[in-house]
RNA sequence: UGCCGAAUGGUGUAACGGUAGCACUAGUGACUCUGACUCACUUAGUCUAGGUUCGAAUCCUAGUUCGGCAACCA
């Protein structure tokens, strides 16, 4: 993306600078390698910005590669959604779309090569049995039986695995490394397992599938990836990544780890998000409360804001939790610049302008943006009866910051007239039913010829013209800063019951024509976007965020 | 208790032996036809203890704390 967003330097770029300077690399190739087993979330956005942003910075390439080595969890649905989300974020892989599954033949050959080098063997231990052999971190493991099987026999057995001669789980192909290694991942890790599952790409062609550790480094190597960025939990896998490629004697990319993005009041694990979807605690992956890219998109967050966040949080190896306020700030910042203004009343109170003609309807052309004339104007009708916010009337102002109506008080009806409150009607319980006022016909447009100032400007909607809309108010999904902090408690009990509240609003009529997904600032209220299900007949708006600084 | 990694204001991040800066948050004020935006100001930081050096967040030593790793997941 653009320079200001993702091209701030970081420790990885320093490594790349050094590689370029030393001549170790002459061009840069990165990759974003999602497994198509779920939807992308804002944590992935950080990786995407890094992977694609780095390629852009160095005039290199970034591959989109689906790491589809485990058919059980994977699905075409996710393949489509992932591509859509990356494009929405603003990145383009161009020609460079790859599949781990397209390398299954090569991977098989490589496995055979390892066997021929005496570096891999077929192991018939069950998972449980092998656990015992591997032992625990503080104690060396012991060598499994069959570890020193002749190469010929391993070749035969492995072929038999491939040809379906074994039941699922009967055996695995293991790397022969070091059962006493202090790094557990080097204690003869599994390379291939038998799994009769239909693959979304290769169908039933294979009944053995490579494990991540074997597959990923080979994928990177085949594609000529120079710098393979991944998150911190793979740090302990790096020696294995290097071992496989060195033993195979093939092109060796450099794996570099950085810390994931964490946000307060959010969970970022795919597994946990899936739980929320499966248990119907949210409406789906694109529920606007979700930290998924499609959820945030539906909520009204912009791609630019998410990219900006990724630039700001930076790339380090420090495990950190960023405050959600930072994301919200990025979103408001972008929305303030880009979203047209409109008037909407969420808690309506009727105002009757006593001296305004009964049958008159005026229209005002109001600017779509207070500071951007190029964004044009829209036409808003005005008549004798209006809706204003009930919070914009009080019998007795509590402090001098109060902006609304009070008996005898003059305020500006935004873009229309100055009006003075002359009376209030209450029901038997003392609740305000409506208020009365008189307007100053000389103040058309909002300023009086005598130049007098008023304390406040309030928004309004003509009662005769207002359209009713459903408003979905979204808030943080969890009530705890870190919903996973207490490992004994179920994070789902910390879901914020008010993360979605449904309300209604009176909208200026033009909003009926809003395109689904289009964003607005409802002045003095917040940022909203027309929901995917919005129609002119049944208007639905999602509250993206409130305006900053709630009233006090 | 094994291996790997990380420690800078409340949060995130800069500094690459030479003035600890920026952003978010919080607070105060100014401005305002949005209690928004904008602007100004304030609070607040180098994990600890030694050492090297004219000078250390940065280099060295020893600790402390936190995180990751024992799927036929990725």
Coordinates of C-alpha atoms (C1' of nucleotides) in Angstrom, one line a residue:
Chain A
X1 CA 0.0 0.0 0.0
X2 CA 0.9 3.6 0.2
X3 CA 4.2 4.6 1.7
X4 CA 2.9 6.2 4.8
X5 CA 1.0 3.1 5.9
X6 CA 3.1 0.0 5.9
X7 CA 6.6 0.9 5.0
X8 CA 7.9 2.0 8.3
X9 CA 11.1 0.1 9.0
X10 CA 11.5 -2.7 11.4
X11 CA 14.0 -5.4 12.4
X12 CA 13.0 -7.6 9.5
X13 CA 13.7 -4.9 7.0
X14 CA 17.0 -4.4 8.6
X15 CA 17.8 -8.1 8.0
X16 CA 16.7 -7.7 4.4
X17 CA 18.8 -4.5 4.0
X18 CA 21.8 -6.4 5.2
X19 CA 21.0 -9.4 2.9
X20 CA 20.8 -7.1 -0.1
X21 CA 23.9 -5.2 0.9
X22 CA 25.9 -8.4 1.3
X23 CA 24.7 -9.8 -1.9
X24 CA 23.1 -12.8 -0.2
X25 CA 19.9 -11.9 -1.9
X26 CA 19.4 -9.8 -5.0
X27 CA 15.6 -9.9 -5.1
X28 CA 13.0 -10.3 -2.4
X29 CA 10.2 -12.8 -2.4
X30 CA 7.8 -13.2 0.5
X31 CA 4.6 -15.1 1.0
X32 CA 1.3 -15.1 2.9
X33 CA 0.4 -18.7 3.5
X34 CA -3.0 -19.1 5.1
X35 CA -4.5 -22.5 5.7
X36 CA -8.0 -22.4 4.2
X37 CA -9.7 -23.6 7.4
X38 CA -11.3 -20.3 8.6
X39 CA -11.8 -16.7 7.9
X40 CA -9.0 -14.1 8.1
X41 CA -9.0 -11.8 11.1
X42 CA -7.2 -8.6 12.0
X43 CA -4.3 -10.6 13.3
X44 CA -3.8 -12.0 9.7
X45 CA -4.0 -8.4 8.5
X46 CA -0.8 -7.7 10.3
X47 CA 0.9 -10.6 8.5
X48 CA -0.6 -9.6 5.2
X49 CA 0.6 -6.0 5.6
X50 CA 4.1 -7.2 6.5
X51 CA 4.3 -9.8 3.7
X52 CA 2.9 -7.7 0.9
X53 CA 4.2 -4.5 2.3
X54 CA 7.7 -5.9 2.4
X55 CA 7.5 -7.1 -1.2
X56 CA 6.3 -3.7 -2.2
X57 CA 9.0 -1.9 -0.4
X58 CA 11.7 -3.9 -2.0
X59 CA 10.1 -4.1 -5.4
X60 CA 9.8 -7.8 -5.0
X61 CA 7.0 -10.3 -5.0
X62 CA 4.6 -11.6 -2.5
X63 CA 3.0 -15.0 -3.1
X64 CA -0.4 -15.9 -1.9
X65 CA -0.1 -19.6 -1.0
X66 CA -2.8 -21.7 0.4
X67 CA -1.2 -24.1 2.9
X68 CA -3.6 -26.9 2.3
X69 CA -1.9 -29.9 3.8
X70 CA -4.7 -31.0 6.1
X71 CA -7.8 -31.8 4.1
X72 CA -9.9 -32.5 7.2
X73 CA -10.3 -28.8 8.2
X74 CA -10.1 -27.2 4.8
X75 CA -12.8 -26.0 2.5
X76 CA -13.3 -24.1 -0.7
X77 CA -15.6 -21.7 1.1
X78 CA -12.5 -20.4 3.0
X79 CA -10.4 -20.2 -0.1
X80 CA -12.9 -17.7 -1.7
X81 CA -13.3 -15.7 1.5
X82 CA -9.6 -15.4 2.1
X83 CA -9.0 -14.0 -1.4
X84 CA -11.8 -11.6 -1.1
X85 CA -10.5 -10.3 2.2
X86 CA -6.9 -9.8 1.0
X87 CA -8.2 -7.9 -2.0
X88 CA -10.5 -5.8 0.2
X89 CA -7.5 -5.0 2.4
X90 CA -5.9 -3.6 -0.7
X91 CA -3.3 -6.1 -1.7
X92 CA -2.8 -8.0 -4.9
X93 CA -0.8 -11.2 -5.5
X94 CA -1.2 -10.9 -9.2
X95 CA 0.0 -14.0 -10.9
X96 CA 1.4 -15.4 -7.8
X97 CA -1.2 -17.7 -6.5
X98 CA 0.1 -21.0 -5.2
X99 CA -1.1 -24.2 -3.5
X100 CA 0.8 -26.5 -1.1
X101 CA -1.3 -29.3 -2.6
X102 CA 0.2 -28.6 -6.0
X103 CA 3.6 -29.7 -4.6
X104 CA 2.4 -33.1 -3.2
X105 CA 4.4 -35.0 -5.9
X106 CA 7.6 -33.0 -5.2
X107 CA 7.1 -33.4 -1.5
X108 CA 6.7 -37.2 -1.9
X109 CA 9.9 -37.2 -4.0
X110 CA 11.7 -35.2 -1.3
X111 CA 10.5 -37.6 1.3
X112 CA 12.0 -40.5 -0.7
X113 CA 15.2 -38.6 -1.0
X114 CA 15.3 -38.2 2.7
X115 CA 14.8 -42.0 3.1
X116 CA 17.5 -42.7 0.6
X117 CA 19.9 -40.5 2.7
X118 CA 19.0 -42.5 5.7
X119 CA 17.4 -39.5 7.2
X120 CA 13.8 -40.7 7.4
X121 CA 12.1 -43.9 8.4
X122 CA 8.6 -45.4 8.7
X123 CA 7.5 -45.7 12.3
X124 CA 4.7 -48.0 13.4
X125 CA 4.5 -46.7 16.9
X126 CA 1.1 -45.3 17.9
X127 CA 0.8 -41.7 18.8
X128 CA 0.6 -42.6 22.5
X129 CA 3.6 -45.0 22.3
X130 CA 5.7 -42.4 20.5
X131 CA 4.9 -39.9 23.3
X132 CA 6.7 -42.2 25.7
X133 CA 9.7 -42.6 23.4
X134 CA 10.0 -38.8 22.8
X135 CA 9.8 -38.3 26.6
X136 CA 9.7 -34.9 28.2
X137 CA 11.8 -31.7 27.7
X138 CA 14.1 -32.3 30.7
X139 CA 14.8 -35.9 29.8
X140 CA 16.2 -37.4 26.6
X141 CA 14.0 -39.7 24.6
X142 CA 14.8 -43.2 23.5
X143 CA 15.0 -44.4 19.9
X144 CA 11.9 -46.1 18.6
X145 CA 12.1 -49.6 17.2
X146 CA 12.5 -49.8 13.5
X147 CA 14.5 -46.6 13.5
X148 CA 17.4 -48.4 11.9
X149 CA 15.4 -50.3 9.4
X150 CA 17.2 -50.7 6.1
X151 CA 16.7 -48.0 3.5
X152 CA 15.1 -50.5 1.1
X153 CA 12.6 -51.5 3.6
X154 CA 11.7 -47.9 4.4
X155 CA 11.2 -47.2 0.8
X156 CA 8.9 -50.1 0.4
X157 CA 6.9 -49.2 3.5
X158 CA 6.6 -45.6 2.5
X159 CA 5.3 -46.6 -0.9
X160 CA 2.9 -48.9 0.7
X161 CA 1.7 -46.0 2.9
X162 CA 1.1 -43.9 -0.3
X163 CA -0.6 -46.8 -2.0
X164 CA -3.1 -47.3 0.7
X165 CA -1.6 -50.4 2.1
X166 CA -2.1 -49.3 5.7
X167 CA -5.0 -48.2 7.8
X168 CA -5.2 -44.5 8.8
X169 CA -2.8 -44.0 11.7
X170 CA -1.0 -47.3 11.3
X171 CA 2.3 -45.6 10.8
X172 CA 4.0 -42.3 9.9
X173 CA 7.1 -41.3 8.1
X174 CA 9.6 -39.7 10.6
X175 CA 12.7 -37.7 10.2
X176 CA 15.6 -39.4 11.8
X177 CA 17.2 -36.6 13.7
X178 CA 18.0 -36.8 17.4
X179 CA 15.8 -38.4 20.1
X180 CA 17.8 -36.7 22.8
X181 CA 17.6 -33.2 21.3
X182 CA 16.7 -30.5 23.9
X183 CA 14.4 -29.2 21.2
X184 CA 11.4 -31.5 21.1
X185 CA 10.7 -30.7 17.5
X186 CA 13.9 -32.4 16.6
X187 CA 13.1 -35.7 18.3
X188 CA 12.2 -37.5 15.1
X189 CA 9.2 -35.4 14.1
X190 CA 6.5 -36.9 11.9
X191 CA 6.7 -35.9 8.2
X192 CA 3.8 -37.8 6.7
X193 CA 0.7 -39.2 8.1
X194 CA -2.0 -41.5 6.6
X195 CA -5.3 -39.7 6.4
X196 CA -8.1 -40.9 4.1
X197 CA -9.9 -37.6 3.6
X198 CA -11.0 -35.9 0.4
X199 CA -8.9 -32.9 -0.4
X200 CA -10.6 -29.8 -1.8
X201 CA -8.0 -29.7 -4.6
X202 CA -6.6 -33.2 -5.1
X203 CA -9.7 -35.1 -4.2
X204 CA -8.9 -38.7 -3.2
X205 CA -5.6 -38.9 -5.1
X206 CA -3.6 -39.1 -1.9
X207 CA -4.2 -40.9 1.4
X208 CA -1.0 -39.6 2.9
X209 CA -0.4 -35.9 3.6
X210 CA 2.7 -34.0 4.6
X211 CA 2.9 -32.4 8.0
X212 CA 3.4 -28.7 8.4
X213 CA 7.0 -28.8 9.3
X214 CA 7.9 -30.9 6.3
X215 CA 5.6 -29.1 3.9
X216 CA 6.1 -25.5 4.7
X217 CA 9.8 -25.2 4.3
X218 CA 9.6 -27.1 1.0
X219 CA 6.9 -24.8 -0.3
X220 CA 9.0 -21.8 0.6
X221 CA 12.0 -23.3 -1.1
X222 CA 10.2 -24.3 -4.3
X223 CA 8.8 -20.8 -4.7
X224 CA 12.2 -19.2 -4.1
X225 CA 10.9 -17.3 -1.0
X226 CA 13.8 -15.4 0.4
X227 CA 12.3 -14.3 3.7
X228 CA 9.6 -16.4 5.3
X229 CA 7.9 -14.4 8.0
X230 CA 5.8 -16.2 10.6
X231 CA 4.7 -15.7 14.2
X232 CA 6.7 -16.4 17.3
X233 CA 5.3 -19.8 18.1
X234 CA 7.3 -21.2 15.1
X235 CA 10.6 -20.1 16.6
X236 CA 11.3 -23.5 18.0
X237 CA 10.4 -25.0 14.6
X238 CA 13.1 -23.1 12.8
X239 CA 15.9 -25.6 13.4
X240 CA 13.7 -28.3 11.8
X241 CA 12.9 -26.0 8.9
X242 CA 16.6 -25.5 8.3
X243 CA 17.4 -29.2 8.9
X244 CA 15.0 -30.4 6.3
X245 CA 16.2 -28.0 3.6
X246 CA 19.8 -28.5 4.4
X247 CA 19.5 -32.3 4.4
X248 CA 17.6 -32.1 1.1
X249 CA 20.2 -29.7 -0.2
X250 CA 17.8 -27.3 -1.8
X251 CA 17.2 -23.5 -1.8
X252 CA 17.1 -22.2 1.7
X253 CA 14.8 -19.4 2.6
X254 CA 15.2 -17.6 5.9
X255 CA 12.5 -17.9 8.4
X256 CA 12.0 -14.9 10.6
X257 CA 9.5 -14.7 13.5
X258 CA 7.6 -11.7 14.8
X259 CA 4.9 -11.4 17.4
X260 CA 1.2 -11.6 16.7
X261 CA -1.2 -8.8 17.0
X262 CA -3.4 -9.0 20.1
X263 CA -6.1 -6.5 20.9
X264 CA -7.8 -5.9 24.2
X265 CA -11.4 -7.0 24.6
X266 CA -10.8 -9.4 21.7
X267 CA -9.9 -13.0 21.0
X268 CA -7.8 -13.7 18.0
X269 CA -7.6 -17.5 17.8
X270 CA -9.3 -19.1 14.8
X271 CA -10.4 -22.0 17.0
X272 CA -12.1 -19.7 19.5
X273 CA -13.7 -17.7 16.8
X274 CA -15.0 -20.9 15.2
X275 CA -16.5 -21.8 18.6
X276 CA -18.4 -18.5 18.7
X277 CA -19.8 -19.2 15.2
X278 CA -20.6 -22.8 15.9
X279 CA -22.3 -22.1 19.1
X280 CA -24.3 -19.3 17.5
X281 CA -23.0 -16.7 20.0
X282 CA -22.5 -14.5 16.9
X283 CA -24.5 -14.5 13.7
X284 CA -21.6 -15.8 11.6
X285 CA -18.0 -15.1 10.6
X286 CA -19.1 -11.7 9.3
X287 CA -20.9 -10.7 12.4
X288 CA -19.9 -7.1 13.0
X289 CA -18.8 -7.9 16.5
X290 CA -16.2 -10.3 15.2
X291 CA -12.5 -9.4 14.7
X292 CA -12.6 -11.1 11.3
X293 CA -11.9 -8.9 8.3
X294 CA -15.4 -9.6 6.9
X295 CA -16.9 -8.8 10.3
X296 CA -15.1 -5.5 10.5
X297 CA -16.0 -4.7 7.0
X298 CA -19.6 -5.2 7.7
X299 CA -19.3 -3.2 10.9
X300 CA -18.0 -0.3 8.8
X301 CA -14.3 -0.4 9.5
X302 CA -12.2 0.6 6.5
X303 CA -9.3 -1.2 5.0
X304 CA -7.2 1.9 5.2
X305 CA -7.8 2.1 9.0
X306 CA -6.8 -1.5 9.5
X307 CA -3.6 -1.0 7.4
X308 CA -2.9 2.1 9.4
X309 CA -3.2 0.2 12.6
X310 CA -0.8 -2.5 11.3
X311 CA 1.7 0.2 10.5
X312 CA 1.4 1.8 13.9
X313 CA 1.8 -1.3 16.0
X314 CA 4.9 -2.2 14.2
X315 CA 6.9 -5.4 13.9
X316 CA 8.8 -6.7 16.9
X317 CA 9.4 -9.9 18.8
X318 CA 7.7 -8.5 21.9
X319 CA 4.5 -10.3 22.9
X320 CA 2.1 -7.5 23.4
X321 CA -1.5 -6.6 23.6
X322 CA -2.5 -3.4 21.8
X323 CA -5.4 -1.4 23.1
X324 CA -8.5 -1.6 21.0
X325 CA -8.7 2.2 21.4
X326 CA -5.8 2.4 18.9
X327 CA -7.8 0.6 16.3
X328 CA -10.8 2.7 17.0
X329 CA -8.7 5.8 16.7
X330 CA -7.5 4.7 13.3
X331 CA -11.1 4.0 12.2
X332 CA -12.4 7.3 13.4
X333 CA -9.5 9.1 11.8
X334 CA -10.2 7.6 8.4
X335 CA -14.0 7.8 8.7
X336 CA -13.8 11.5 9.7
X337 CA -12.0 12.2 6.5
X338 CA -14.0 10.1 4.2
X339 CA -17.6 9.7 5.4
X340 CA -20.4 12.1 4.3
X341 CA -22.4 13.7 7.1
X342 CA -26.0 13.1 7.7
X343 CA -28.6 13.8 10.4
X344 CA -30.2 11.0 12.4
X345 CA -32.1 11.1 15.7
X346 CA -31.8 8.0 17.8
X347 CA -33.9 9.0 20.8
X348 CA -36.6 11.3 19.3
X349 CA -38.4 14.1 21.0
X350 CA -41.0 16.1 19.0
X351 CA -40.4 19.8 18.5
X352 CA -43.2 22.0 17.3
X353 CA -42.2 25.4 15.8
X354 CA -45.3 27.5 16.7
X355 CA -44.6 30.3 14.3
X356 CA -43.6 28.2 11.3
X357 CA -46.4 27.8 8.7
X358 CA -48.4 24.6 8.9
X359 CA -48.1 23.7 5.2
X360 CA -44.6 25.0 4.4
X361 CA -41.8 22.7 3.5
X362 CA -38.4 24.2 2.9
X363 CA -35.3 22.4 1.7
X364 CA -31.8 23.0 2.7
X365 CA -28.7 22.0 0.8
X366 CA -26.3 21.0 3.5
X367 CA -22.6 20.2 3.0
X368 CA -21.7 16.5 3.0
X369 CA -18.5 17.4 4.8
X370 CA -17.8 20.5 6.9
X371 CA -14.2 20.8 5.6
X372 CA -14.4 19.2 2.1
X373 CA -16.4 21.2 -0.3
X374 CA -15.6 18.7 -3.0
X375 CA -17.8 16.2 -1.3
X376 CA -20.8 18.2 -2.3
X377 CA -24.2 18.8 -0.7
X378 CA -27.4 17.0 -0.1
X379 CA -30.9 18.2 0.2
X380 CA -32.7 18.0 3.5
X381 CA -36.4 18.9 4.1
X382 CA -37.5 21.2 6.9
X383 CA -41.0 21.7 8.3
X384 CA -43.0 22.8 11.3
X385 CA -42.6 19.6 13.3
X386 CA -39.1 18.1 13.9
X387 CA -37.5 15.3 15.7
X388 CA -34.5 16.2 18.0
X389 CA -32.7 14.1 20.5
X390 CA -34.4 13.9 23.9
X391 CA -31.1 14.7 25.4
X392 CA -31.2 18.1 23.6
X393 CA -33.9 19.3 25.9
X394 CA -33.7 19.9 29.7
X395 CA -35.7 21.9 32.1
X396 CA -32.6 23.1 33.8
X397 CA -29.1 23.0 32.3
X398 CA -26.7 21.4 34.8
X399 CA -23.6 23.0 33.5
X400 CA -22.5 25.6 31.0
X401 CA -21.4 23.1 28.5
X402 CA -24.9 22.1 27.8
X403 CA -25.8 22.8 24.2
X404 CA -29.5 21.9 23.8
X405 CA -32.9 23.5 24.4
X406 CA -34.1 24.7 27.8
X407 CA -37.0 27.0 28.5
X408 CA -36.3 30.4 27.0
X409 CA -33.1 29.2 25.5
X410 CA -32.1 29.7 21.8
X411 CA -30.1 27.1 19.9
X412 CA -29.3 26.6 16.3
X413 CA -31.0 23.9 14.3
X414 CA -28.1 22.8 12.3
X415 CA -28.0 24.4 8.9
X416 CA -31.5 25.8 9.2
X417 CA -32.6 28.4 11.8
X418 CA -32.1 29.7 15.2
X419 CA -35.0 28.7 17.5
X420 CA -36.0 29.5 21.0
X421 CA -37.7 27.1 23.3
X422 CA -41.0 28.5 24.5
X423 CA -42.7 25.7 26.3
X424 CA -42.9 22.0 27.1
X425 CA -45.7 19.5 27.2
X426 CA -45.5 16.7 29.8
X427 CA -47.6 13.7 30.5
X428 CA -49.2 12.9 33.8
X429 CA -46.0 11.3 35.0
X430 CA -44.0 14.4 34.2
X431 CA -42.3 12.9 31.2
X432 CA -41.6 15.4 28.4
X433 CA -43.9 14.6 25.4
X434 CA -42.9 17.5 23.1
X435 CA -41.5 21.0 23.3
X436 CA -42.6 24.1 21.6
X437 CA -40.4 26.8 20.2
X438 CA -40.4 29.8 17.9
X439 CA -37.9 30.3 15.1
X440 CA -36.3 33.4 13.8
X441 CA -37.1 33.6 10.1
X442 CA -34.3 36.1 9.6
X443 CA -31.8 33.4 10.6
X444 CA -32.3 31.2 7.6
X445 CA -29.2 29.1 7.1
X446 CA -28.3 29.2 10.7
X447 CA -27.0 32.6 11.4
X448 CA -28.9 35.8 12.4
X449 CA -28.3 39.0 10.6
X450 CA -27.4 40.7 13.9
X451 CA -24.6 38.3 14.4
X452 CA -25.7 37.0 17.8
X453 CA -24.1 33.8 19.0
X454 CA -25.9 30.8 20.4
X455 CA -24.4 28.2 22.7
X456 CA -25.3 25.2 20.8
X457 CA -26.1 23.6 17.5
X458 CA -28.3 20.5 17.4
X459 CA -29.3 18.1 14.7
X460 CA -32.8 17.5 13.7
X461 CA -35.0 15.6 11.2
X462 CA -38.3 16.8 9.7
X463 CA -41.0 14.6 11.3
X464 CA -43.1 14.5 8.2
X465 CA -40.2 13.4 6.1
X466 CA -38.2 11.3 8.5
X467 CA -37.7 7.6 7.7
X468 CA -37.6 5.0 10.4
X469 CA -34.6 2.7 10.5
X470 CA -33.3 -0.2 12.5
X471 CA -30.1 0.7 14.2
X472 CA -27.7 -2.0 15.3
X473 CA -25.4 -0.7 17.9
X474 CA -22.2 -2.6 18.1
X475 CA -19.7 -2.5 20.9
X476 CA -16.7 -4.6 22.1
X477 CA -17.4 -8.3 22.1
X478 CA -16.0 -9.0 25.5
X479 CA -16.2 -7.3 28.9
X480 CA -12.6 -8.3 29.9
X481 CA -9.5 -6.7 28.5
X482 CA -8.0 -10.1 28.1
X483 CA -10.8 -12.7 27.8
X484 CA -8.3 -15.5 28.0
X485 CA -6.4 -14.3 31.1
X486 CA -8.2 -16.7 33.3
X487 CA -7.3 -20.2 32.0
X488 CA -9.8 -21.9 34.2
X489 CA -12.8 -19.9 33.0
X490 CA -14.6 -20.2 29.7
X491 CA -13.9 -17.1 27.7
X492 CA -17.4 -17.3 26.3
X493 CA -18.8 -16.3 29.7
X494 CA -17.1 -12.9 29.2
X495 CA -19.0 -12.0 26.1
X496 CA -20.4 -8.5 26.4
X497 CA -24.2 -8.8 26.4
X498 CA -24.5 -5.3 25.1
X499 CA -22.1 -5.9 22.2
X500 CA -25.2 -5.7 20.1
X501 CA -28.2 -3.7 21.0
X502 CA -31.0 -3.0 18.5
X503 CA -32.6 0.4 18.4
X504 CA -34.4 2.6 15.9
X505 CA -33.8 6.1 14.5
X506 CA -35.4 8.8 12.6
X507 CA -33.3 9.5 9.5
X508 CA -33.2 12.3 7.0
X509 CA -35.0 10.9 4.0
X510 CA -32.0 10.8 1.6
X511 CA -30.5 8.0 3.7
X512 CA -33.1 5.5 2.4
X513 CA -31.1 5.4 -0.8
X514 CA -27.8 4.5 0.9
X515 CA -26.0 1.7 -0.8
X516 CA -25.4 -1.3 1.5
X517 CA -22.0 -0.9 3.0
X518 CA -21.8 2.8 2.5
X519 CA -20.6 4.8 5.5
X520 CA -21.8 8.0 7.1
X521 CA -21.2 10.1 10.1
X522 CA -24.5 10.8 11.8
X523 CA -23.5 14.2 13.2
X524 CA -23.1 14.3 17.0
X525 CA -24.0 10.6 17.2
X526 CA -21.4 8.4 15.5
X527 CA -20.2 6.6 12.5
X528 CA -22.7 4.3 10.8
X529 CA -22.9 2.2 7.7
X530 CA -25.8 0.8 5.8
X531 CA -25.9 -2.9 6.5
X532 CA -25.7 -5.6 3.8
X533 CA -29.4 -6.2 4.4
X534 CA -30.4 -2.5 4.1
X535 CA -33.0 -1.6 1.6
X536 CA -34.9 1.7 1.0
X537 CA -38.0 0.0 2.4
X538 CA -36.4 -1.5 5.5
X539 CA -33.4 0.7 6.3
X540 CA -30.8 -0.9 8.6
X541 CA -27.7 0.9 9.8
X542 CA -24.8 -0.5 11.8
X543 CA -23.2 1.7 14.3
X544 CA -19.5 1.4 13.5
X545 CA -18.3 3.6 16.4
X546 CA -19.6 6.4 18.5
X547 CA -17.9 9.8 18.1
X548 CA -15.0 10.3 20.5
X549 CA -15.6 11.6 24.0
X550 CA -19.1 10.8 25.2
X551 CA -21.1 13.7 26.6
X552 CA -20.9 14.4 30.3
Chain B
rU1 C1' 14.0 -28.3 36.8
rG2 C1' 15.3 -28.7 29.4
rC3 C1' 15.3 -25.6 25.0
rC4 C1' 13.9 -21.0 22.5
rG5 C1' 12.5 -16.0 23.0
rA6 C1' 11.2 -11.1 25.1
rA7 C1' 11.7 -7.0 28.9
rU8 C1' 11.5 1.4 27.4
rG9 C1' 5.4 5.9 30.5
rG10 C1' -1.3 3.0 31.4
rU11 C1' -0.8 0.7 25.9
rG12 C1' 2.1 0.2 21.4
rU13 C1' 6.6 1.7 19.3
rA14 C1' 11.5 4.7 18.2
rA15 C1' 16.8 5.3 19.6
rC16 C1' 21.8 1.0 16.5
rG17 C1' 27.7 4.2 22.5
rG18 C1' 26.2 10.8 22.6
rU19 C1' 19.5 15.6 24.3
rA20 C1' 14.9 9.0 26.0
rG21 C1' 11.1 10.8 20.8
rC22 C1' 6.3 9.6 18.5
rA23 C1' 1.2 7.7 18.5
rC24 C1' -3.0 6.0 21.4
rU25 C1' -5.2 6.6 26.2
rA26 C1' -6.3 10.0 30.4
rG27 C1' -6.6 15.1 32.1
rU28 C1' -6.8 20.6 31.3
rG29 C1' -7.7 24.6 28.0
rA30 C1' -8.6 27.2 23.1
rC31 C1' -11.5 27.0 18.7
rU32 C1' -16.1 25.4 16.6
rC33 C1' -22.9 25.9 12.7
rU34 C1' -21.0 18.4 15.1
rG35 C1' -19.6 18.1 23.0
rA36 C1' -16.6 15.6 16.5
rC37 C1' -12.3 17.4 13.8
rU38 C1' -8.2 20.8 14.8
rC39 C1' -4.7 23.2 18.1
rA40 C1' -2.0 24.0 22.8
rC41 C1' -0.6 22.1 27.5
rU42 C1' -0.1 18.3 31.6
rU43 C1' 0.7 13.6 34.0
rA44 C1' 4.0 9.4 33.1
rG45 C1' 9.2 5.3 31.1
rU46 C1' 14.7 2.4 30.0
rC47 C1' 13.2 -5.0 34.9
rU48 C1' 17.3 -5.5 39.0
rA49 C1' 22.5 -5.6 40.6
rG50 C1' 27.3 -5.1 39.3
rG51 C1' 30.9 -3.9 35.3
rU52 C1' 33.3 -1.5 30.7
rU53 C1' 33.3 3.7 29.0
rC54 C1' 34.5 10.7 29.2
rG55 C1' 29.5 9.0 28.2
rA56 C1' 25.1 3.0 28.5
rA57 C1' 18.1 1.9 27.0
rU58 C1' 22.1 0.4 23.7
rC59 C1' 28.1 -3.4 25.2
rC60 C1' 29.6 -7.4 29.2
rU61 C1' 28.3 -10.6 33.7
rA62 C1' 24.8 -12.4 37.0
rG63 C1' 19.9 -12.4 38.5
rU64 C1' 14.4 -11.4 38.1
rU65 C1' 9.9 -11.6 35.5
rC66 C1' 6.9 -12.9 31.5
rG67 C1' 5.8 -15.8 27.0
rG68 C1' 6.3 -20.1 23.6
rC69 C1' 7.5 -25.5 22.9
rA70 C1' 6.1 -32.2 24.7
rA71 C1' -0.9 -32.9 17.5
rC72 C1' -0.3 -38.3 13.1
rC73 C1' -3.0 -29.3 13.6
rA74 C1' -1.1 -25.1 11.1

